[in-house]
mmCIF file of C-alpha atoms in Angstrom:
data_model
loop_
_atom_site.group_PDB
_atom_site.id
_atom_site.type_symbol
_atom_site.label_atom_id
_atom_site.label_comp_id
_atom_site.label_asym_id
_atom_site.label_seq_id
_atom_site.Cartn_x
_atom_site.Cartn_y
_atom_site.Cartn_z
ATOM 1 C CA UNK J 1 0.422 -0.085 -0.086
ATOM 2 C CA UNK J 2 1.195 3.335 -1.092
ATOM 3 C CA UNK J 3 1.475 6.410 1.407
ATOM 4 C CA UNK J 4 -1.055 8.409 -0.481
ATOM 5 C CA UNK J 5 -3.372 4.949 0.271
ATOM 6 C CA UNK J 6 -2.811 5.015 4.183
ATOM 7 C CA UNK J 7 -3.659 8.736 4.099
ATOM 8 C CA UNK J 8 -6.524 7.947 2.424
ATOM 9 C CA UNK J 9 -7.599 5.098 4.598
ATOM 10 C CA UNK J 10 -6.613 6.766 7.558
ATOM 11 C CA UNK J 11 -8.921 10.013 6.547
ATOM 12 C CA UNK J 12 -12.182 7.311 6.065
ATOM 13 C CA UNK J 13 -11.539 6.279 9.653
ATOM 14 C CA UNK J 14 -11.478 9.493 10.639
ATOM 15 C CA UNK J 15 -14.785 10.308 8.754
ATOM 16 C CA UNK J 16 -16.511 6.879 9.959
ATOM 17 C CA UNK J 17 -15.469 7.109 13.522
ATOM 18 C CA UNK J 18 -16.824 10.648 14.090
ATOM 19 C CA UNK J 19 -19.845 10.271 11.879
ATOM 20 C CA UNK J 20 -20.719 6.995 14.393
ATOM 21 C CA UNK J 21 -20.213 9.098 17.185
ATOM 22 C CA UNK J 22 -21.947 12.034 16.891
ATOM 23 C CA UNK J 23 -25.063 10.082 15.826
ATOM 24 C CA UNK J 24 -25.265 7.640 18.327
ATOM 25 C CA UNK J 25 -28.304 8.467 20.832
ATOM 26 C CA UNK J 26 -28.484 7.767 24.350
ATOM 27 C CA UNK J 27 -31.371 6.800 26.556
ATOM 28 C CA UNK J 28 -31.016 8.223 29.991
ATOM 29 C CA UNK J 29 -32.784 6.800 32.715
ATOM 30 C CA UNK J 30 -34.552 8.539 35.260
ATOM 31 C CA UNK J 31 -36.051 4.813 37.564
ATOM 32 C CA UNK J 32 -35.306 3.966 40.441
ATOM 33 C CA UNK J 33 -34.075 7.529 41.815
ATOM 34 C CA UNK J 34 -31.920 7.725 38.408
ATOM 35 C CA UNK J 35 -30.224 11.278 38.881
ATOM 36 C CA UNK J 36 -29.353 11.161 34.885
ATOM 37 C CA UNK J 37 -25.473 11.873 36.798
ATOM 38 C CA UNK J 38 -22.655 11.556 33.645
ATOM 39 C CA UNK J 39 -25.193 12.331 30.902
ATOM 40 C CA UNK J 40 -24.755 16.015 30.590
ATOM 41 C CA UNK J 41 -28.210 16.769 31.681
ATOM 42 C CA UNK J 42 -28.759 19.044 34.726
ATOM 43 C CA UNK J 43 -32.174 19.494 36.009
ATOM 44 C CA UNK J 44 -34.076 22.685 37.533
ATOM 45 C CA UNK J 45 -38.008 23.095 38.622
ATOM 46 C CA UNK J 46 -40.689 25.854 38.969
ATOM 47 C CA UNK J 47 -43.366 25.967 40.967
ATOM 48 C CA UNK J 48 -46.744 28.226 39.835
ATOM 49 C CA UNK J 49 -49.724 29.237 41.503
ATOM 50 C CA UNK J 50 -50.962 31.262 43.974
ATOM 51 C CA UNK J 51 -50.036 28.610 46.875
ATOM 52 C CA UNK J 52 -46.661 27.577 45.993
ATOM 53 C CA UNK J 53 -43.374 28.316 47.224
ATOM 54 C CA UNK J 54 -40.214 26.981 45.856
ATOM 55 C CA UNK J 55 -39.704 23.848 44.211
ATOM 56 C CA UNK J 56 -37.135 21.031 44.484
ATOM 57 C CA UNK J 57 -36.814 17.690 41.401
ATOM 58 C CA UNK J 58 -37.174 14.926 43.842
ATOM 59 C CA UNK J 59 -36.041 11.367 41.877
ATOM 60 C CA UNK J 60 -37.718 8.199 42.730
ATOM 61 C CA UNK J 61 -38.482 4.850 41.197
ATOM 62 C CA UNK J 62 -41.180 6.361 38.661
ATOM 63 C CA UNK J 63 -38.791 9.087 37.461
ATOM 64 C CA UNK J 64 -38.608 12.490 37.743
ATOM 65 C CA UNK J 65 -40.839 14.891 39.802
ATOM 66 C CA UNK J 66 -41.681 17.762 41.469
ATOM 67 C CA UNK J 67 -42.105 18.817 44.384
ATOM 68 C CA UNK J 68 -43.671 21.983 45.348
ATOM 69 C CA UNK J 69 -44.415 23.510 48.149
ATOM 70 C CA UNK J 70 -47.585 23.298 49.338
ATOM 71 C CA UNK J 71 -47.781 19.953 47.341
ATOM 72 C CA UNK J 72 -49.937 16.799 47.299
ATOM 73 C CA UNK J 73 -47.839 14.384 45.336
ATOM 74 C CA UNK J 74 -44.434 15.863 45.954
ATOM 75 C CA UNK J 75 -42.975 12.347 44.307
ATOM 76 C CA UNK J 76 -44.888 13.572 40.731
ATOM 77 C CA UNK J 77 -45.242 16.433 37.580
ATOM 78 C CA UNK J 78 -48.479 17.600 39.030
ATOM 79 C CA UNK J 79 -51.435 20.164 39.169
ATOM 80 C CA UNK J 80 -51.882 20.013 42.289
ATOM 81 C CA UNK J 81 -52.855 22.096 44.954
ATOM 82 C CA UNK J 82 -56.041 23.468 42.465
ATOM 83 C CA UNK J 83 -54.497 26.428 40.683
ATOM 84 C CA UNK J 84 -51.260 25.273 40.660
ATOM 85 C CA UNK J 85 -48.542 24.065 37.835
ATOM 86 C CA UNK J 86 -45.346 22.259 37.885
ATOM 87 C CA UNK J 87 -42.596 22.509 35.390
ATOM 88 C CA UNK J 88 -39.248 20.485 35.081
ATOM 89 C CA UNK J 89 -36.628 21.852 33.012
ATOM 90 C CA UNK J 90 -34.195 19.202 31.573
ATOM 91 C CA UNK J 91 -30.782 21.363 30.275
ATOM 92 C CA UNK J 92 -27.665 20.427 28.620
ATOM 93 C CA UNK J 93 -24.796 22.599 27.804
ATOM 94 C CA UNK J 94 -24.720 21.768 24.024
ATOM 95 C CA UNK J 95 -27.789 21.752 21.267
ATOM 96 C CA UNK J 96 -28.819 18.134 21.449
ATOM 97 C CA UNK J 97 -31.436 15.931 19.179
ATOM 98 C CA UNK J 98 -34.081 15.017 21.332
ATOM 99 C CA UNK J 99 -35.851 11.692 19.868
ATOM 100 C CA UNK J 100 -38.548 11.014 22.640
ATOM 101 C CA UNK J 101 -39.581 11.574 26.023
ATOM 102 C CA UNK J 102 -41.042 8.167 27.879
ATOM 103 C CA UNK J 103 -43.668 9.500 30.824
ATOM 104 C CA UNK J 104 -44.306 7.480 34.216
ATOM 105 C CA UNK J 105 -47.578 6.981 36.015
ATOM 106 C CA UNK J 106 -49.610 8.430 32.496
ATOM 107 C CA UNK J 107 -53.018 8.372 32.790
ATOM 108 C CA UNK J 108 -56.022 9.286 30.695
ATOM 109 C CA UNK J 109 -56.714 12.528 32.160
ATOM 110 C CA UNK J 110 -52.683 13.725 31.960
ATOM 111 C CA UNK J 111 -51.938 17.288 29.608
ATOM 112 C CA UNK J 112 -47.910 18.392 29.803
ATOM 113 C CA UNK J 113 -47.046 21.407 28.434
ATOM 114 C CA UNK J 114 -43.953 21.237 26.580
ATOM 115 C CA UNK J 115 -41.537 24.088 25.904
ATOM 116 C CA UNK J 116 -37.913 24.755 24.002
ATOM 117 C CA UNK J 117 -35.353 26.632 23.170
ATOM 118 C CA UNK J 118 -36.044 27.574 19.181
ATOM 119 C CA UNK J 119 -39.844 28.040 19.583
ATOM 120 C CA UNK J 120 -41.623 24.809 20.231
ATOM 121 C CA UNK J 121 -44.528 25.230 22.324
ATOM 122 C CA UNK J 122 -47.320 22.717 22.856
ATOM 123 C CA UNK J 123 -49.606 20.689 25.236
ATOM 124 C CA UNK J 124 -49.238 17.161 24.869
ATOM 125 C CA UNK J 125 -52.282 14.707 25.945
ATOM 126 C CA UNK J 126 -51.347 11.301 23.840
ATOM 127 C CA UNK J 127 -49.604 8.360 25.598
ATOM 128 C CA UNK J 128 -46.915 7.437 27.890
ATOM 129 C CA UNK J 129 -44.331 8.073 24.891
ATOM 130 C CA UNK J 130 -43.339 11.768 23.371
ATOM 131 C CA UNK J 131 -42.367 11.693 19.630
ATOM 132 C CA UNK J 132 -40.312 14.527 19.359
ATOM 133 C CA UNK J 133 -39.074 13.513 16.041
ATOM 134 C CA UNK J 134 -35.359 14.664 16.196
ATOM 135 C CA UNK J 135 -35.981 18.349 17.555
ATOM 136 C CA UNK J 136 -32.392 20.298 18.241
ATOM 137 C CA UNK J 137 -32.720 22.296 21.184
ATOM 138 C CA UNK J 138 -30.245 22.426 24.254
ATOM 139 C CA UNK J 139 -33.168 21.782 26.789
ATOM 140 C CA UNK J 140 -36.422 21.564 27.601
ATOM 141 C CA UNK J 141 -39.363 21.880 29.956
ATOM 142 C CA UNK J 142 -42.632 19.556 30.826
ATOM 143 C CA UNK J 143 -45.071 21.133 32.956
ATOM 144 C CA UNK J 144 -47.863 20.237 34.501
ATOM 145 C CA UNK J 145 -50.870 21.749 31.854
ATOM 146 C CA UNK J 146 -53.847 22.752 34.408
ATOM 147 C CA UNK J 147 -52.944 26.523 35.681
ATOM 148 C CA UNK J 148 -54.959 29.167 34.565
ATOM 149 C CA UNK J 149 -51.870 31.570 35.207
ATOM 150 C CA UNK J 150 -49.454 29.672 32.800
ATOM 151 C CA UNK J 151 -51.274 31.607 29.506
ATOM 152 C CA UNK J 152 -51.997 28.065 27.629
ATOM 153 C CA UNK J 153 -54.490 26.774 29.850
ATOM 154 C CA UNK J 154 -58.726 27.334 29.647
ATOM 155 C CA UNK J 155 -61.571 24.946 30.823
ATOM 156 C CA UNK J 156 -62.604 23.449 33.116
ATOM 157 C CA UNK J 157 -59.530 21.190 33.103
ATOM 158 C CA UNK J 158 -57.362 23.770 34.623
ATOM 159 C CA UNK J 159 -58.943 24.175 37.896
ATOM 160 C CA UNK J 160 -58.725 20.533 38.871
ATOM 161 C CA UNK J 161 -55.133 19.638 38.857
ATOM 162 C CA UNK J 162 -55.689 16.527 38.207
ATOM 163 C CA UNK J 163 -52.018 16.205 35.730
ATOM 164 C CA UNK J 164 -49.880 13.925 37.803
ATOM 165 C CA UNK J 165 -46.945 12.630 36.081
ATOM 166 C CA UNK J 166 -42.847 11.289 36.155
ATOM 167 C CA UNK J 167 -40.806 11.793 33.161
ATOM 168 C CA UNK J 168 -39.143 8.001 33.141
ATOM 169 C CA UNK J 169 -36.759 8.329 30.390
ATOM 170 C CA UNK J 170 -35.330 10.577 27.315
ATOM 171 C CA UNK J 171 -33.619 9.483 24.609
ATOM 172 C CA UNK J 172 -31.504 12.041 23.071
ATOM 173 C CA UNK J 173 -28.142 12.108 20.512
ATOM 174 C CA UNK J 174 -25.447 14.793 20.501
ATOM 175 C CA UNK J 175 -26.096 17.455 17.272
ATOM 176 C CA UNK J 176 -23.914 15.238 14.109
ATOM 177 C CA UNK J 177 -21.184 17.724 13.353
ATOM 178 C CA UNK J 178 -21.447 19.055 9.575
ATOM 179 C CA UNK J 179 -19.805 17.290 6.910
ATOM 180 C CA UNK J 180 -17.086 20.027 6.048
ATOM 181 C CA UNK J 181 -16.422 19.932 9.870
ATOM 182 C CA UNK J 182 -15.887 15.905 8.944
ATOM 183 C CA UNK J 183 -13.357 16.138 6.282
ATOM 184 C CA UNK J 184 -11.398 18.913 7.480
ATOM 185 C CA UNK J 185 -10.737 16.782 10.514
ATOM 186 C CA UNK J 186 -9.490 14.124 8.438
ATOM 187 C CA UNK J 187 -7.398 16.843 5.987
ATOM 188 C CA UNK J 188 -5.630 17.856 8.817
ATOM 189 C CA UNK J 189 -5.242 14.747 9.899
ATOM 190 C CA UNK J 190 -4.072 13.767 6.925
ATOM 191 C CA UNK J 191 -1.599 16.986 6.673
ATOM 192 C CA UNK J 192 -0.348 15.853 9.733
ATOM 193 C CA UNK J 193 -0.064 12.169 9.005
ATOM 194 C CA UNK J 194 1.951 12.814 6.257
ATOM 195 C CA UNK J 195 4.403 15.937 7.513
ATOM 196 C CA UNK J 196 5.359 13.099 10.516
ATOM 197 C CA UNK J 197 6.479 10.788 7.513
ATOM 198 C CA UNK J 198 8.243 13.353 5.851
ATOM 199 C CA UNK J 199 10.749 13.885 8.629
ATOM 200 C CA UNK J 200 11.122 10.284 9.360
ATOM 201 C CA UNK J 201 12.490 9.712 5.535
#
């Protein structure tokens, strides 16, 4: 194999390695008291409403919850007491590809408000797995929907405080590097290898 062929093979290996690493997804499991430590995710909360005073993120067998003050269900993201709403925010230091969120303790009457940086905002009342379709964002906020002070709620269910669920897991992936960046890295690696060969000769 000639030196040129070796350099081309090395460049292809670099491109393949970077491409595979950047596209790999990871499921971060919060059930069983998992905190997501080592995954790069940071967690924060907010408790809205006329009765709430402060909050903390809780970790339990069903996943992540929010403990407001007062709170009848401190291990879940809920709308209790009446006219209240709890929010959980999951943040990363860089943009991530969000594939899906799996809820725990999800019931037929549960609703969630989903928000993300970049303008994403919608109400969700489907099944226990929310498909985000690869939305790119550095953070995602999930809140119990039944809060009339939240600006997104209307109707009878807003006063019920019946939302009560946890975040069991998230499926995310690092944003893939652009092809041009991969080619640049491969080219720089090839040039460095070529110069080392020249010096050695």
